[in-house]
Amino acid sequence: MVALALVAGGTAGYLWYTGAIGGQTAAKATGGRNVVVVHLHDLQGKVSSVLLVNDAGGNKASVLLLPDNLQLPSTGDSATTAMSDALTNLGSAPTRDALATLLGAPVSGTWRLDTPYLQLLVAQLGGLTMDTNAQLTGPDGKVLVDKGSRRMLTGQAAVAYATYQAPGESRDAQLARFGAVLAAVVKAMPTALSDATDDVHKMGAVLDPSLPEQALAGLLAQLAGRAGAGRLTTSELPVRTDGTVDEAKAAPLVKDVLGSTVHTAAATAGPARVSIQDATGTAGGTDSPAVAAQAQVVNAGLTFVPGGGKVAAQPSSEIHYSDDTRADAARSLATTLGLPATAVKKVTDAQTTDLVLVVGKDYQAPKPQQ
């Protein structure tokens, strides 16, 4: 099932995506970008997720692949939930909220579509023309997907390719294939709203109430226009093996695709988003200084975002910010943690969170109350 989200109804949904009514706050906050999350569900229950980004300000569109092991902040029993389990463990709306918290950009909603409906949509579009990196055979033993450039895929072939993971391959390989199929669907969609609406209607899927036909059709038509102009790109969010976001690699990508998250109205209006890097040189664990610092961050009313991980040990703790509107939050956090004012430092490098707390050897965890 593929899931992609919007918050509008009928023609109003389309106007929301063009920025004509409502929803403008989120778009303005991210430089005219609208972001939706897409979840592909195969018949075995395996889920693959990407973000579709319509950037009106930059006149471009993006497919951002979200690895299975990406850890999302959770409000449940566990502090985090893997991307692959998010819909089951959190639900659609909380998954969008978790992605927004993690990446700092509003995620507008969710489009859900079982793979049979993906097959119907591709068939309605007359098939897809795309590059493939694997040859697949059908149940009858005949070639279903031919390997090479500019191959023609039927609906059945598109689903098979989007869900294919060869023996020994990582899930990222299958995710990349899904991203390629989704990009090909976008390119194949008509740019006229009436035609796009007709294709979505004939697909016959039971859409989520938050995603009426014209809203989905309007989004896909706009993306198709950008794709036709060669303005559609696909990239993967850099994630470490433990599921945390690779800050150094992800920051410039997130800034380019989603907008500068620390400069948006949405980001500066709420509590600061804080990631923590462990530079204590200790083994870690539930009683580590970094975990104690995390508790203090949450107790201070700030939003903890997983993804910092361990870094090279350093003697002094630091709090990094890049947006002047978050300077006060950085200084307040320093006071909360018992750090000197000199620990607060403005940086020029892009960050995926408002504040980055680097917990050094000088950090003293608060003593338990007797």
PDB file of C-alpha atoms in Angstrom, residues 19-182:
ATOM      1  CA  GLY A  19      -1.243  27.814  -1.974  1.00  0.00           C
ATOM      2  CA  ALA A  20      -4.470  29.586  -2.905  1.00  0.00           C
ATOM      3  CA  ILE A  21      -6.146  28.931   0.447  1.00  0.00           C
ATOM      4  CA  GLY A  22      -5.406  27.520   3.901  1.00  0.00           C
ATOM      5  CA  GLY A  23      -2.190  25.535   4.444  1.00  0.00           C
ATOM      6  CA  GLN A  24      -0.100  28.525   3.400  1.00  0.00           C
ATOM      7  CA  THR A  25       1.496  28.738   6.822  1.00  0.00           C
ATOM      8  CA  ALA A  26       3.253  25.420   6.424  1.00  0.00           C
ATOM      9  CA  ALA A  27       4.268  26.207   2.868  1.00  0.00           C
ATOM     10  CA  LYS A  28       5.617  29.644   3.766  1.00  0.00           C
ATOM     11  CA  ALA A  29       7.427  28.201   6.768  1.00  0.00           C
ATOM     12  CA  THR A  30       9.435  25.946   4.482  1.00  0.00           C
ATOM     13  CA  GLY A  31       9.968  28.352   1.597  1.00  0.00           C
ATOM     14  CA  GLY A  32       6.922  27.307  -0.412  1.00  0.00           C
ATOM     15  CA  ARG A  33       7.448  23.570   0.026  1.00  0.00           C
ATOM     16  CA  ASN A  34       4.702  21.007   0.573  1.00  0.00           C
ATOM     17  CA  VAL A  35       5.839  17.690   2.015  1.00  0.00           C
ATOM     18  CA  VAL A  36       3.921  14.412   2.054  1.00  0.00           C
ATOM     19  CA  VAL A  37       4.924  10.964   3.256  1.00  0.00           C
ATOM     20  CA  VAL A  38       4.410   7.937   1.020  1.00  0.00           C
ATOM     21  CA  HIS A  39       4.297   4.391   2.428  1.00  0.00           C
ATOM     22  CA  LEU A  40       4.440   1.421   0.059  1.00  0.00           C
ATOM     23  CA  HIS A  41       2.860  -1.752   1.492  1.00  0.00           C
ATOM     24  CA  ASP A  42       3.349  -5.066  -0.271  1.00  0.00           C
ATOM     25  CA  LEU A  43       0.992  -7.985   0.286  1.00  0.00           C
ATOM     26  CA  GLN A  44       3.342  -9.478   2.885  1.00  0.00           C
ATOM     27  CA  GLY A  45       3.016  -6.356   5.028  1.00  0.00           C
ATOM     28  CA  LYS A  46       6.462  -4.945   4.276  1.00  0.00           C
ATOM     29  CA  VAL A  47       6.509  -1.141   4.344  1.00  0.00           C
ATOM     30  CA  SER A  48       8.784   1.215   2.404  1.00  0.00           C
ATOM     31  CA  SER A  49       8.612   4.960   2.997  1.00  0.00           C
ATOM     32  CA  VAL A  50       9.622   8.122   1.159  1.00  0.00           C
ATOM     33  CA  LEU A  51       8.834  11.810   1.258  1.00  0.00           C
ATOM     34  CA  LEU A  52       7.461  13.588  -1.797  1.00  0.00           C
ATOM     35  CA  VAL A  53       8.358  17.276  -1.806  1.00  0.00           C
ATOM     36  CA  ASN A  54       6.738  19.878  -4.048  1.00  0.00           C
ATOM     37  CA  ASP A  55       8.951  22.981  -3.863  1.00  0.00           C
ATOM     38  CA  ALA A  56       7.046  25.834  -5.502  1.00  0.00           C
ATOM     39  CA  GLY A  57       9.599  28.436  -4.433  1.00  0.00           C
ATOM     40  CA  GLY A  58      12.501  26.532  -5.946  1.00  0.00           C
ATOM     41  CA  ASN A  59      10.436  25.203  -8.876  1.00  0.00           C
ATOM     42  CA  LYS A  60      11.576  21.648  -8.185  1.00  0.00           C
ATOM     43  CA  ALA A  61      10.346  18.339  -6.813  1.00  0.00           C
ATOM     44  CA  SER A  62      12.096  15.703  -4.734  1.00  0.00           C
ATOM     45  CA  VAL A  63      11.749  12.090  -3.681  1.00  0.00           C
ATOM     46  CA  LEU A  64      13.517  11.575  -0.345  1.00  0.00           C
ATOM     47  CA  LEU A  65      14.019   7.923   0.608  1.00  0.00           C
ATOM     48  CA  LEU A  66      13.571   7.072   4.304  1.00  0.00           C
ATOM     49  CA  PRO A  67      15.559   3.955   5.333  1.00  0.00           C
ATOM     50  CA  ASP A  68      13.739   1.257   7.305  1.00  0.00           C
ATOM     51  CA  ASN A  69      15.995   1.613  10.335  1.00  0.00           C
ATOM     52  CA  LEU A  70      15.494   5.381  10.666  1.00  0.00           C
ATOM     53  CA  GLN A  71      14.606   5.987  14.311  1.00  0.00           C
ATOM     54  CA  LEU A  72      11.630   8.291  14.850  1.00  0.00           C
ATOM     55  CA  PRO A  73      10.842   9.933  18.192  1.00  0.00           C
ATOM     56  CA  SER A  74       7.993   8.115  19.903  1.00  0.00           C
ATOM     57  CA  THR A  75       5.631   8.995  22.721  1.00  0.00           C
ATOM     58  CA  GLY A  76       4.984   5.339  23.540  1.00  0.00           C
ATOM     59  CA  ASP A  77       6.790   2.899  25.791  1.00  0.00           C
ATOM     60  CA  SER A  78       9.948   3.205  23.697  1.00  0.00           C
ATOM     61  CA  ALA A  79      11.745   6.498  23.089  1.00  0.00           C
ATOM     62  CA  THR A  80      12.061   5.710  19.387  1.00  0.00           C
ATOM     63  CA  THR A  81      10.339   3.654  16.699  1.00  0.00           C
ATOM     64  CA  ALA A  82      11.878   2.369  13.470  1.00  0.00           C
ATOM     65  CA  MET A  83      10.488   3.844  10.258  1.00  0.00           C
ATOM     66  CA  SER A  84       9.448   0.369   9.096  1.00  0.00           C
ATOM     67  CA  ASP A  85       7.257  -0.082  12.194  1.00  0.00           C
ATOM     68  CA  ALA A  86       5.978   3.469  12.551  1.00  0.00           C
ATOM     69  CA  LEU A  87       2.547   3.036  10.993  1.00  0.00           C
ATOM     70  CA  THR A  88       1.826  -0.028  13.120  1.00  0.00           C
ATOM     71  CA  ASN A  89       3.270   1.343  16.351  1.00  0.00           C
ATOM     72  CA  LEU A  90       2.338   5.013  16.017  1.00  0.00           C
ATOM     73  CA  GLY A  91      -0.346   5.423  13.356  1.00  0.00           C
ATOM     74  CA  SER A  92      -0.481   7.745  10.343  1.00  0.00           C
ATOM     75  CA  ALA A  93      -0.805  11.147  12.000  1.00  0.00           C
ATOM     76  CA  PRO A  94       1.761  10.470  14.776  1.00  0.00           C
ATOM     77  CA  THR A  95       4.182   9.193  12.112  1.00  0.00           C
ATOM     78  CA  ARG A  96       3.848  12.485  10.255  1.00  0.00           C
ATOM     79  CA  ASP A  97       4.377  14.382  13.493  1.00  0.00           C
ATOM     80  CA  ALA A  98       7.459  12.309  14.312  1.00  0.00           C
ATOM     81  CA  LEU A  99       8.948  12.981  10.875  1.00  0.00           C
ATOM     82  CA  ALA A 100       8.232  16.684  11.277  1.00  0.00           C
ATOM     83  CA  THR A 101       9.949  16.668  14.660  1.00  0.00           C
ATOM     84  CA  LEU A 102      12.940  14.763  13.345  1.00  0.00           C
ATOM     85  CA  LEU A 103      13.450  16.783  10.163  1.00  0.00           C
ATOM     86  CA  GLY A 104      12.042  20.139  11.219  1.00  0.00           C
ATOM     87  CA  ALA A 105       9.621  20.504   8.302  1.00  0.00           C
ATOM     88  CA  PRO A 106       5.818  20.166   8.379  1.00  0.00           C
ATOM     89  CA  VAL A 107       4.585  16.915   6.818  1.00  0.00           C
ATOM     90  CA  SER A 108       1.112  17.525   5.457  1.00  0.00           C
ATOM     91  CA  GLY A 109      -0.435  14.087   5.411  1.00  0.00           C
ATOM     92  CA  THR A 110      -0.532  10.456   4.207  1.00  0.00           C
ATOM     93  CA  TRP A 111      -1.608   8.685   0.998  1.00  0.00           C
ATOM     94  CA  ARG A 112      -2.276   4.974   1.538  1.00  0.00           C
ATOM     95  CA  LEU A 113      -2.465   2.605  -1.435  1.00  0.00           C
ATOM     96  CA  ASP A 114      -2.183  -1.195  -1.537  1.00  0.00           C
ATOM     97  CA  THR A 115       0.149  -2.523  -4.205  1.00  0.00           C
ATOM     98  CA  PRO A 116      -2.831  -3.753  -6.289  1.00  0.00           C
ATOM     99  CA  TYR A 117      -3.906  -0.116  -6.602  1.00  0.00           C
ATOM    100  CA  LEU A 118      -0.391   0.904  -7.558  1.00  0.00           C
ATOM    101  CA  GLN A 119      -0.644  -1.696 -10.315  1.00  0.00           C
ATOM    102  CA  LEU A 120      -3.979  -0.238 -11.450  1.00  0.00           C
ATOM    103  CA  LEU A 121      -2.617   3.314 -11.460  1.00  0.00           C
ATOM    104  CA  VAL A 122       0.392   2.345 -13.567  1.00  0.00           C
ATOM    105  CA  ALA A 123      -1.898   0.485 -15.971  1.00  0.00           C
ATOM    106  CA  GLN A 124      -4.157   3.532 -16.190  1.00  0.00           C
ATOM    107  CA  LEU A 125      -1.105   5.628 -17.112  1.00  0.00           C
ATOM    108  CA  GLY A 126      -0.235   3.218 -19.914  1.00  0.00           C
ATOM    109  CA  GLY A 127       2.819   1.812 -18.151  1.00  0.00           C
ATOM    110  CA  LEU A 128       6.101   3.376 -17.061  1.00  0.00           C
ATOM    111  CA  THR A 129       9.342   4.026 -18.900  1.00  0.00           C
ATOM    112  CA  MET A 130      12.322   3.875 -16.546  1.00  0.00           C
ATOM    113  CA  ASP A 131      15.824   2.545 -15.971  1.00  0.00           C
ATOM    114  CA  THR A 132      16.080  -0.775 -14.112  1.00  0.00           C
ATOM    115  CA  ASN A 133      18.996  -2.552 -12.428  1.00  0.00           C
ATOM    116  CA  ALA A 134      17.553  -6.063 -12.156  1.00  0.00           C
ATOM    117  CA  GLN A 135      15.846  -8.616 -14.381  1.00  0.00           C
ATOM    118  CA  LEU A 136      12.732 -10.250 -12.943  1.00  0.00           C
ATOM    119  CA  THR A 137      10.712 -13.186 -14.204  1.00  0.00           C
ATOM    120  CA  GLY A 138       7.008 -13.697 -13.694  1.00  0.00           C
ATOM    121  CA  PRO A 139       5.186 -16.773 -12.347  1.00  0.00           C
ATOM    122  CA  ASP A 140       5.102 -18.165 -15.888  1.00  0.00           C
ATOM    123  CA  GLY A 141       8.891 -18.033 -16.141  1.00  0.00           C
ATOM    124  CA  LYS A 142       8.849 -15.269 -18.728  1.00  0.00           C
ATOM    125  CA  VAL A 143      10.801 -12.043 -18.275  1.00  0.00           C
ATOM    126  CA  LEU A 144       8.609  -9.546 -16.430  1.00  0.00           C
ATOM    127  CA  VAL A 145      11.187  -6.787 -15.981  1.00  0.00           C
ATOM    128  CA  ASP A 146      14.134  -6.447 -18.325  1.00  0.00           C
ATOM    129  CA  LYS A 147      17.345  -4.908 -17.000  1.00  0.00           C
ATOM    130  CA  GLY A 148      18.609  -1.758 -18.697  1.00  0.00           C
ATOM    131  CA  SER A 149      17.817   1.836 -19.572  1.00  0.00           C
ATOM    132  CA  ARG A 150      14.390   3.135 -20.625  1.00  0.00           C
ATOM    133  CA  ARG A 151      12.567  -0.148 -20.079  1.00  0.00           C
ATOM    134  CA  MET A 152       8.790  -0.295 -20.353  1.00  0.00           C
ATOM    135  CA  LEU A 153       7.040  -1.617 -17.228  1.00  0.00           C
ATOM    136  CA  THR A 154       3.426  -2.722 -16.991  1.00  0.00           C
ATOM    137  CA  GLY A 155       1.485  -2.316 -13.764  1.00  0.00           C
ATOM    138  CA  GLN A 156       2.380  -5.839 -12.666  1.00  0.00           C
ATOM    139  CA  ALA A 157       6.032  -5.283 -13.532  1.00  0.00           C
ATOM    140  CA  ALA A 158       6.135  -1.947 -11.692  1.00  0.00           C
ATOM    141  CA  VAL A 159       4.843  -3.529  -8.478  1.00  0.00           C
ATOM    142  CA  ALA A 160       7.266  -6.440  -8.814  1.00  0.00           C
ATOM    143  CA  TYR A 161      10.199  -4.085  -9.330  1.00  0.00           C
ATOM    144  CA  ALA A 162       9.171  -1.680  -6.540  1.00  0.00           C
ATOM    145  CA  THR A 163       9.038  -4.527  -4.011  1.00  0.00           C
ATOM    146  CA  TYR A 164      12.020  -6.573  -5.253  1.00  0.00           C
ATOM    147  CA  GLN A 165      14.957  -7.296  -2.958  1.00  0.00           C
ATOM    148  CA  ALA A 166      17.500  -9.757  -4.325  1.00  0.00           C
ATOM    149  CA  PRO A 167      19.114 -12.347  -2.015  1.00  0.00           C
ATOM    150  CA  GLY A 168      21.997 -10.707  -0.195  1.00  0.00           C
ATOM    151  CA  GLU A 169      20.780  -7.184  -0.954  1.00  0.00           C
ATOM    152  CA  SER A 170      20.008  -4.644   1.750  1.00  0.00           C
ATOM    153  CA  ARG A 171      16.558  -3.173   2.177  1.00  0.00           C
ATOM    154  CA  ASP A 172      18.002   0.094   0.872  1.00  0.00           C
ATOM    155  CA  ALA A 173      18.295  -1.524  -2.573  1.00  0.00           C
ATOM    156  CA  GLN A 174      14.572  -2.302  -2.587  1.00  0.00           C
ATOM    157  CA  LEU A 175      13.790   1.175  -1.225  1.00  0.00           C
ATOM    158  CA  ALA A 176      15.731   2.715  -4.106  1.00  0.00           C
ATOM    159  CA  ARG A 177      13.681   0.680  -6.587  1.00  0.00           C
ATOM    160  CA  PHE A 178      10.460   1.894  -5.021  1.00  0.00           C
ATOM    161  CA  GLY A 179      11.757   5.456  -5.241  1.00  0.00           C
ATOM    162  CA  ALA A 180      12.518   4.939  -8.921  1.00  0.00           C
ATOM    163  CA  VAL A 181       9.017   3.580  -9.585  1.00  0.00           C
ATOM    164  CA  LEU A 182       7.394   6.461  -7.710  1.00  0.00           C
TER     165      LEU A 182
END
